[in-house]
PDB file of C-alpha atoms in Angstrom:
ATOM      1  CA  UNK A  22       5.954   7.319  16.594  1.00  0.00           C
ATOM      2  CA  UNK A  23       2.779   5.826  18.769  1.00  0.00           C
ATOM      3  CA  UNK A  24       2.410   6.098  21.885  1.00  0.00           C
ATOM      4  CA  UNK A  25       2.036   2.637  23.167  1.00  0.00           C
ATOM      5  CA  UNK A  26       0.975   3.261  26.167  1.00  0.00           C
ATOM      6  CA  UNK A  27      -2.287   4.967  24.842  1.00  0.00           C
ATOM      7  CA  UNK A  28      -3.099   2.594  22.068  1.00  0.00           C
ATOM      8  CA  UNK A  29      -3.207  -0.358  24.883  1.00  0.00           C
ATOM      9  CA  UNK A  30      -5.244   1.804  27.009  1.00  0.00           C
ATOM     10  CA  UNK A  31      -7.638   2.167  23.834  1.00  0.00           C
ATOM     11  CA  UNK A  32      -7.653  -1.506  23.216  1.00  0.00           C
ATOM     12  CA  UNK A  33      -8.454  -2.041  26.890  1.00  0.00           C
ATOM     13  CA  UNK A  34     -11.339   0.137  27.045  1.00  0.00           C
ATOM     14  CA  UNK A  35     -12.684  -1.108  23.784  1.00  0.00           C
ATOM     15  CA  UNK A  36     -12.181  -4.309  24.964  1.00  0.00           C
ATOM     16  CA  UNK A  37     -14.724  -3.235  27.962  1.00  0.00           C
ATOM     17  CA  UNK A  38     -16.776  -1.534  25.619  1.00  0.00           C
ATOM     18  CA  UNK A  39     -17.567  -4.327  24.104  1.00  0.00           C
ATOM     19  CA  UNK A  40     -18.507  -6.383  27.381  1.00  0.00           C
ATOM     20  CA  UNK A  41     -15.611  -8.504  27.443  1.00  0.00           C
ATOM     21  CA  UNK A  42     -13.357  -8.608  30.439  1.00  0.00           C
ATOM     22  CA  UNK A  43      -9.548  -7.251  29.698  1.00  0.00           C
ATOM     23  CA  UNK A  44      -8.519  -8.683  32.643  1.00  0.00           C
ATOM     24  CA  UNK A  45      -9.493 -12.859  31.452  1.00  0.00           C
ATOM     25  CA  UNK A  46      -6.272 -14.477  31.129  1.00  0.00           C
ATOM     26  CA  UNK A  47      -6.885 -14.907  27.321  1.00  0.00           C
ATOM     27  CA  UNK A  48      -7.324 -11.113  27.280  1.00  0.00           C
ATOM     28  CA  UNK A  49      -4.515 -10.008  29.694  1.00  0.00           C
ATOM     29  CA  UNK A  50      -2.036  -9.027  26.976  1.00  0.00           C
ATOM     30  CA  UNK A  51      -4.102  -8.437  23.952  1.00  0.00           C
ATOM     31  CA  UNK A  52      -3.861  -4.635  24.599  1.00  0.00           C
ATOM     32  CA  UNK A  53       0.058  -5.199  24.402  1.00  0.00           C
ATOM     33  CA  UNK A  54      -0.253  -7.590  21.099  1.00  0.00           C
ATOM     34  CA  UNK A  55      -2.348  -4.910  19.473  1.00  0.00           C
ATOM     35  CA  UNK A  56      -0.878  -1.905  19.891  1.00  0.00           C
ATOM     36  CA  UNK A  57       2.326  -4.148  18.275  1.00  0.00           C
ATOM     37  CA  UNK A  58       0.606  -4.709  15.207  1.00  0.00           C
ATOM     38  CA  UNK A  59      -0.405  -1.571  14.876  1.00  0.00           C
ATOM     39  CA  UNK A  60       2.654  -0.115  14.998  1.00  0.00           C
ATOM     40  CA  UNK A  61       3.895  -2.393  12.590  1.00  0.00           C
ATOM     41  CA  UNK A  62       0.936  -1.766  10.416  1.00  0.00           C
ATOM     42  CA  UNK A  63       1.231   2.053  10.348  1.00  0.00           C
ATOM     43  CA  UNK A  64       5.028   2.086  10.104  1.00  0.00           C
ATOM     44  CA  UNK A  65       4.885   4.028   7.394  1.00  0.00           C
ATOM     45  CA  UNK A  66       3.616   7.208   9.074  1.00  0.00           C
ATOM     46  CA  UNK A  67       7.053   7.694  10.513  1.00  0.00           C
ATOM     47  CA  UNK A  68       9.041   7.003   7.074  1.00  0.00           C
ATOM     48  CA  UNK A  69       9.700   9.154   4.274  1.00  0.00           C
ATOM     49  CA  UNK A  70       8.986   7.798   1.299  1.00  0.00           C
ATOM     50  CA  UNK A  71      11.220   9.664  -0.849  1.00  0.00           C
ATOM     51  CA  UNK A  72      14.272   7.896   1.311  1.00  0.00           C
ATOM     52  CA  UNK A  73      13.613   4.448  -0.434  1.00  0.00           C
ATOM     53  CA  UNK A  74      14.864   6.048  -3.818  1.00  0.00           C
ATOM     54  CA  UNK A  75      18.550   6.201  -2.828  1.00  0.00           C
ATOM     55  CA  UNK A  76      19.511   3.903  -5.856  1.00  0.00           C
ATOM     56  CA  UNK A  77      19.205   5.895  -8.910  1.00  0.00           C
ATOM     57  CA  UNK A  78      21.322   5.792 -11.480  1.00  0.00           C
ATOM     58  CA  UNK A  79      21.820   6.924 -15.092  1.00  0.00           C
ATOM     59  CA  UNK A  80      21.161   4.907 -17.515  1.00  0.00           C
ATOM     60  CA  UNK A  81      20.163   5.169 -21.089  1.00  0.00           C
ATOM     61  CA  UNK A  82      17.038   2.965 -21.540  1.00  0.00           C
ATOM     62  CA  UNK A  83      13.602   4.356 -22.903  1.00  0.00           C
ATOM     63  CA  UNK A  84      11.414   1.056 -23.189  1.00  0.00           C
ATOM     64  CA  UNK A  85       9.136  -0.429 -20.287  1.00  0.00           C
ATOM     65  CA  UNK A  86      10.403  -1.069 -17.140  1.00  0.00           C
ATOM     66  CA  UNK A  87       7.616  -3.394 -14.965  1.00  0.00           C
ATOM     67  CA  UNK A  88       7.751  -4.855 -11.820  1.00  0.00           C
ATOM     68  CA  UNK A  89       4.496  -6.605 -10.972  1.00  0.00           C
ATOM     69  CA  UNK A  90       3.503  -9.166  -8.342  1.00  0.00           C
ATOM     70  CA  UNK A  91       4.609  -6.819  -5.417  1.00  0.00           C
ATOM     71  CA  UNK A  92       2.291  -8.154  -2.120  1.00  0.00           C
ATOM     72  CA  UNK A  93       1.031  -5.185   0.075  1.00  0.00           C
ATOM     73  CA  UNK A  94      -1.011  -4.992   3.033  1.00  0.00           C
ATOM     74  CA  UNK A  95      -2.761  -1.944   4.493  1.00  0.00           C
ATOM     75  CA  UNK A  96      -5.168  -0.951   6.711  1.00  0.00           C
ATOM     76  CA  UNK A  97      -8.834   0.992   5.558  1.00  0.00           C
ATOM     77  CA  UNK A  98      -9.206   3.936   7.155  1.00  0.00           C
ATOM     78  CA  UNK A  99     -12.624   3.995   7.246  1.00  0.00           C
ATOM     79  CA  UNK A 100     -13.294   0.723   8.756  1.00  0.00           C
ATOM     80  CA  UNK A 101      -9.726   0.182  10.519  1.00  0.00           C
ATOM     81  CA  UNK A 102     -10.142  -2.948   8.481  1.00  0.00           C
ATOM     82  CA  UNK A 103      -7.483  -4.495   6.197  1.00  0.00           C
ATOM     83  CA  UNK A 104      -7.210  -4.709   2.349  1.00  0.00           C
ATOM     84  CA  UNK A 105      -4.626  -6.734   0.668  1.00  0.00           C
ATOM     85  CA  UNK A 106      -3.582  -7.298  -2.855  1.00  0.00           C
ATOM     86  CA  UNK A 107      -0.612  -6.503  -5.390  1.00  0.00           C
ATOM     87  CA  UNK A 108       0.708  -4.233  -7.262  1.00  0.00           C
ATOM     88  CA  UNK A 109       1.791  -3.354 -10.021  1.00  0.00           C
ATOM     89  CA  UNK A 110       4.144  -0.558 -11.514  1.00  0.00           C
ATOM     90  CA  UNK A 111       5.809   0.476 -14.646  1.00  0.00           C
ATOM     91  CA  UNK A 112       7.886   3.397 -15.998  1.00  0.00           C
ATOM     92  CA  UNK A 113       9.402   4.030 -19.134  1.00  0.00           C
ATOM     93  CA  UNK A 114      13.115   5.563 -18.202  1.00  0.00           C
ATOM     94  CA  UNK A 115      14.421   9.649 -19.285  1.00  0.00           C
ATOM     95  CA  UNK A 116      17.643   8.660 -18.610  1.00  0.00           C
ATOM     96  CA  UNK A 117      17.087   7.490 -14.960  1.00  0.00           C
ATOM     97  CA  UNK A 118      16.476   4.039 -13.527  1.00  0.00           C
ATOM     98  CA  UNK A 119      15.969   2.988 -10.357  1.00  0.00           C
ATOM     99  CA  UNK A 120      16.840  -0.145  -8.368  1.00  0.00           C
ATOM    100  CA  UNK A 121      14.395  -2.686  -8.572  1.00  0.00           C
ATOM    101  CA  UNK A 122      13.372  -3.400  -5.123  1.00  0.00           C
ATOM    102  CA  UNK A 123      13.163   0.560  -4.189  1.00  0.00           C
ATOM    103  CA  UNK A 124       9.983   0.294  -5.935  1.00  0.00           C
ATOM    104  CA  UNK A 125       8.242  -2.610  -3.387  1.00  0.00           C
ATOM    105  CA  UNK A 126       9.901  -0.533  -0.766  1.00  0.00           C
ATOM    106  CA  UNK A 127       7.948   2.545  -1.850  1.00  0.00           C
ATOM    107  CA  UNK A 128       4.339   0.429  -1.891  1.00  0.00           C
ATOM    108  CA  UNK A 129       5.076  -1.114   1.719  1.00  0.00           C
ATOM    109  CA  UNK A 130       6.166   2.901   2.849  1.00  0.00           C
ATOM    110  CA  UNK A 131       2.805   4.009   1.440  1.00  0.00           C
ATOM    111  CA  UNK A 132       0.760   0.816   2.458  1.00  0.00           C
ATOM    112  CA  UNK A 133       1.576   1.131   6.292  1.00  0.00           C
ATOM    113  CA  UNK A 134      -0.465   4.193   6.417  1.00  0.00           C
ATOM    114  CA  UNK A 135      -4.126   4.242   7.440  1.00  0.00           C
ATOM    115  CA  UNK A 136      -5.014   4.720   3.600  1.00  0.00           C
ATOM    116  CA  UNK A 137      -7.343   4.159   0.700  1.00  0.00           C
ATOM    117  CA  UNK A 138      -6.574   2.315  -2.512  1.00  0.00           C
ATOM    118  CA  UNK A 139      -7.359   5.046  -4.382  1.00  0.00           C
ATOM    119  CA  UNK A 140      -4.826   7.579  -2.750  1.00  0.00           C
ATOM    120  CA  UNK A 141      -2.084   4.676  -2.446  1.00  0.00           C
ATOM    121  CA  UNK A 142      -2.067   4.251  -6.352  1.00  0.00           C
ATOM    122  CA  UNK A 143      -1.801   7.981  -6.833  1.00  0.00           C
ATOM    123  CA  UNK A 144       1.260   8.544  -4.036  1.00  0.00           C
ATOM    124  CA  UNK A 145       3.048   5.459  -5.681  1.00  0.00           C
ATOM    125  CA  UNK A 146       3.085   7.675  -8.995  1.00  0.00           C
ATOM    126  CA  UNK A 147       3.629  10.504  -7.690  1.00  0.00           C
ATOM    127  CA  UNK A 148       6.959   8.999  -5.625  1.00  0.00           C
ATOM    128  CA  UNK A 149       8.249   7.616  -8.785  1.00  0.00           C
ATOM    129  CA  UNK A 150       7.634  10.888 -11.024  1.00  0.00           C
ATOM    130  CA  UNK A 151       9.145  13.107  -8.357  1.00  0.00           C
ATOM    131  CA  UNK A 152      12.486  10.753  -8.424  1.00  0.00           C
ATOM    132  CA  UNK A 153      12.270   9.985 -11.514  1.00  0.00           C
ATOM    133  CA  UNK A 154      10.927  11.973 -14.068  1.00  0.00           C
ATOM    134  CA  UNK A 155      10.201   9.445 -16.373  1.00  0.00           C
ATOM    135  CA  UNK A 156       8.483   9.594 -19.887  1.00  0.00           C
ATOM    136  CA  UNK A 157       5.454   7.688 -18.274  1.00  0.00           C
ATOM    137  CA  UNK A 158       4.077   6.108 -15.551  1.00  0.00           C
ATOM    138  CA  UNK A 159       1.347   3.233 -14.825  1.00  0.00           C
ATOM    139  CA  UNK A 160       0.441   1.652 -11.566  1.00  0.00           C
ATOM    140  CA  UNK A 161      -2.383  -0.932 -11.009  1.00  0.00           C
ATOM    141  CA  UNK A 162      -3.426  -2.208  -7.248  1.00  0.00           C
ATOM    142  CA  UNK A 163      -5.985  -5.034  -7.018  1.00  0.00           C
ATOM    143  CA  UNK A 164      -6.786  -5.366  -3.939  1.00  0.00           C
ATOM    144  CA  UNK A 165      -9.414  -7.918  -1.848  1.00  0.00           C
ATOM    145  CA  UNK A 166     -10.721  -5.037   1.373  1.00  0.00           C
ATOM    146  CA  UNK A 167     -11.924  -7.190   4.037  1.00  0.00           C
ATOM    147  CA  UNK A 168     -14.743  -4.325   5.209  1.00  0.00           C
ATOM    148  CA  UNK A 169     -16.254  -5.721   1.854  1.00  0.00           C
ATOM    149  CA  UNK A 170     -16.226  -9.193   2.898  1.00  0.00           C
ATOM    150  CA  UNK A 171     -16.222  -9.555   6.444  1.00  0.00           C
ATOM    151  CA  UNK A 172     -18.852  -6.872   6.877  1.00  0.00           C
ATOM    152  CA  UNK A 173     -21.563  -5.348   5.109  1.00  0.00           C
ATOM    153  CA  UNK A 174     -21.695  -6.603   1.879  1.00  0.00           C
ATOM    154  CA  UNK A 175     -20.631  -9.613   2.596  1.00  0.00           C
ATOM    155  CA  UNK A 176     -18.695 -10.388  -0.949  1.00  0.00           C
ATOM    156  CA  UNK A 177     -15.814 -12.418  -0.590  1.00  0.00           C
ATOM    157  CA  UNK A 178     -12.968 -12.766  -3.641  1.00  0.00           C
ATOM    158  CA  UNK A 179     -14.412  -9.385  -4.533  1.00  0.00           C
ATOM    159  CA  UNK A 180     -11.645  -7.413  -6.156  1.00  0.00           C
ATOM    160  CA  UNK A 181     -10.874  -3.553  -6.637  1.00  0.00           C
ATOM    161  CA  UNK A 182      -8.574  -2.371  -9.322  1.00  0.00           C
ATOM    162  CA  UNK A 183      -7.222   1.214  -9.564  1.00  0.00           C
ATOM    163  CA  UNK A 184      -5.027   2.693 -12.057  1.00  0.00           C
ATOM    164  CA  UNK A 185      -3.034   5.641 -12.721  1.00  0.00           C
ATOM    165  CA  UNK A 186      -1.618   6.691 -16.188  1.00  0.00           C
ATOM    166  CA  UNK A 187       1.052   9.757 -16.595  1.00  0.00           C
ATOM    167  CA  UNK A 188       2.819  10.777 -19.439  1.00  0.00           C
ATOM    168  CA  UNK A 189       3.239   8.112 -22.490  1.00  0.00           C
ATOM    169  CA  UNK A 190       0.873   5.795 -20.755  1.00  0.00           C
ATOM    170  CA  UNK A 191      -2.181   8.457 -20.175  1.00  0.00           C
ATOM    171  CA  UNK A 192      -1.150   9.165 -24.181  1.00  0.00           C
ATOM    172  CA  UNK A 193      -0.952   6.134 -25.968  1.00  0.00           C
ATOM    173  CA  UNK A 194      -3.540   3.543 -25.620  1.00  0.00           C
ATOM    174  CA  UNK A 195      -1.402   0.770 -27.453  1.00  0.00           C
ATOM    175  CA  UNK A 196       1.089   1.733 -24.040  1.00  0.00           C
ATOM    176  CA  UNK A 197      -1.898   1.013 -21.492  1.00  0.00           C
ATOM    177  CA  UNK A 198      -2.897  -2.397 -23.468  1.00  0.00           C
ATOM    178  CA  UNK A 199       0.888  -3.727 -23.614  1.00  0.00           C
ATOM    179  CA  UNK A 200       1.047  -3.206 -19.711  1.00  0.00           C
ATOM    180  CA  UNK A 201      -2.287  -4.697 -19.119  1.00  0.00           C
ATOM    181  CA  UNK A 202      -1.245  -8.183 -20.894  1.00  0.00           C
ATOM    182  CA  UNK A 203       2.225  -7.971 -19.819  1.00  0.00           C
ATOM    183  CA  UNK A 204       0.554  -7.993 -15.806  1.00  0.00           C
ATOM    184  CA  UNK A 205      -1.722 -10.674 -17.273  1.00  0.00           C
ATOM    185  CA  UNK A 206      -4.700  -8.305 -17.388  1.00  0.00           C
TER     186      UNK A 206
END
């Protein structure tokens, strides 16, 4: 859990840092609003992800399971900036299925981390093979990082796609195509 106290401190002093005065009433509670958010935003540091996979049943299905669309926010950890964006996840069943919604639950666990796209599409796989152990896996983020358009580069509606492929999906390229048109790809 975060210490509060300390992250408002932080804000404050950055706050002075930065020649502004903490103290202006438009200021006052800032450090208090911040240090909110940020514990909302990094929520997932005190979660286990592996707890959001409490609905799994049996069940004897071995075509594509997809659930795409899901919303997720997270927080660069380079820049302490956000990036925002959807993903994207299918599995194709061993004789295991898992409720639906478990899945978004898993991205948002994962997403309230300080993170990087590229690690956040890799721990969504790996959370879904370890419960699991389907035949295959593929996850896509796209993702709009606000570092790259706020900030240096400047590039607004640019968008940053990772994927990762296990099992039947890293196999069969017909596999990696179907998902790609069935998220509209």
């Amino acid at each position: 859990m975060a210490n509060q106290e300390k992250v408002e401190q932080a804000v404050y002093q950055l706050l002075e840092a930065l020649g502004e005065n903490p103290e202006r009433e438009g200021l006052l509670d800032t450090p208090k609003r911040v240090a909110k958010m940020y514990a909302e935003m990094f929520s997932g540091l005190n979660e286990d992800p592996k707890d959001q996979f409490t609905a799994v049943f049996s069940e004897v299905h071995d075509e594509v399971v997809l659930v795409k669309d899901i919303p997720f926010y997270s927080m660069c950890e380079h820049h302490m900036m956000p990036f925002y964006g959807k993903a994207y996840i299918a599995y194709i069943p061993d004789g295991k299925v898992v409720g639906l919604s478990k899945l978004a639950r898993t991205v948002e666990v994962y997403a309230r981390r300080p993170q990087i796209q590229e690690r956040l599409t890799v721990q969504i796989a790996d959370a879904l093979e370890r419960a699991l152990s389907p035949k295959g896996i593929m996850v896509m983020l796209e993702a709009e990082h606000t570092c790259m358009t706020m900030r240096g580069v400047k590039k607004p509606g640019s968008k940053t796609i990772t994927t990762v492929t296990r099992g039947a999906f890293k196999e069969d390229k017909e596999l990696q195509k179907m998902f790609l048109s069935m998220v509209g790809k």
